[in-house]
Amino acid sequence: MVRSPCCSSGDHHEAEEGLKKGPWSAEEDAKLSEYIEKEGHGRWSDLPRKAGLNRCGKSCRLRWINYLRPDIKRGNFSEEEEAVIVHFHSLYGNKWSKIASHLQGRTDNEIKNHWNTRMRKKLLRMGIDPNTHKPRTDHLNQAMSLSQLLSTGGSHLSSCSSLSSLENAIANATELAKLQLHNLLVQIIGTSSPPPILDHSTNTLLGVPDYRSHHLGVPGFAPTMEHQAVNQSSPWTSYGGGLGDNACLPQLVSAASPEGSAIMNQMESEGLPICSDLPTQSPALTFVEDWDNLLEDDTSASFLREILQ
DNA sequence: AATATAAACAACCGCACGCGC
DNA sequence: GGCGCGTGCGGTTGTTTATAT
């Protein structure tokens, strides 16, 4: 490859020429802004010398584009902006500069940081894969199974006649639930390894030890794992996702707000589809909300933390 | 109040691409 | 067509700030 003569790490130019690296001082910022506003940036590689800066051109460019540019918009991202980011990310992937071109005043770096630090987590919490923009149905199904198990286990317990059976059942059900929940949480937290699959025919988590034979001591105790499958045609499947003709964005943007309507107009003018007929709540959404409630509940949260430890 | 940990942000680095010679 | 250079992009790392213990 042809390496840029500027800022190359291998050539030790910084060390030889004493080029400064790291955070910019107010004085450097002022010099850079003043020069560009007066002369324009011209060739970035020449700029530092002309502007009297002890930085490489690449560093100057980055500082100007990401921080000093007068039209830059700082501060928190609005929900409208986040919706636009989600939408265009579903179309372009990690093409941050392309996404940035749709958001006035936001830089690719800022969008990238925001995505990596906040939005990814937000989507994961919602049960949406941030890479594919599709619902993580494996997790939803497992979580629903768990919920079913706990309720089934409860009814099972109420019918136990002997105390030892009851204690066993409690221990076993708890163990099973912990195992599954642990697995589920590990996945949700964002490991990139392929998630264990729940084999519905045998009710085992593929890729983990057979917990039934190892942990369930009650003869004949085979918890029912039947669950309501998430409707594959639920609104989640069209969640801003897919690159097909039917890809559309749930109308997260308030068309009433000036900013929202401007964004919507822009999207419409670009021929981008916008969904307006989505129901306000789906079964999956209800579950996600319940899950959020669970996580917000102090007792449950401490229980989950304990499991994870 | 001190320390540890997590989150957010800024900047760096390596690479790819386009352009002119 | 090959090469060198300048620029832009995306991933990663480093630093700062906020929050929890």
Coordinates of C-alpha atoms in Angstrom, one line a residue, chain A residues 8 18 29 43 51 65 71 82 84 114-115 124 127-128 147-148 172 210 213 220 223 229 262 285:
Chain A
S8 CA 2.8 7.7 9.6
G18 CA 8.8 17.0 17.5
D29 CA -7.4 25.9 18.3
R43 CA -3.6 21.6 1.3
A51 CA -0.5 28.4 10.3
I65 CA -13.8 18.9 10.9
D71 CA -21.4 24.9 11.6
E82 CA -31.2 9.0 16.6
V84 CA -32.4 9.0 11.4
H114 CA -22.7 8.0 19.9
W115 CA -23.6 4.8 18.1
L124 CA -29.6 -4.5 22.4
G127 CA -33.9 -6.9 21.8
I128 CA -32.7 -5.6 18.4
S147 CA -41.0 -16.7 32.0
Q148 CA -43.3 -19.6 31.0
N172 CA -34.3 -27.6 40.4
D210 CA -27.5 -31.1 29.5
S213 CA -29.6 -34.9 33.5
G220 CA -40.4 -37.1 35.7
P223 CA -40.6 -28.5 32.6
A229 CA -43.4 -17.9 19.5
A262 CA -37.6 18.7 8.2
L285 CA -42.7 -4.6 22.7

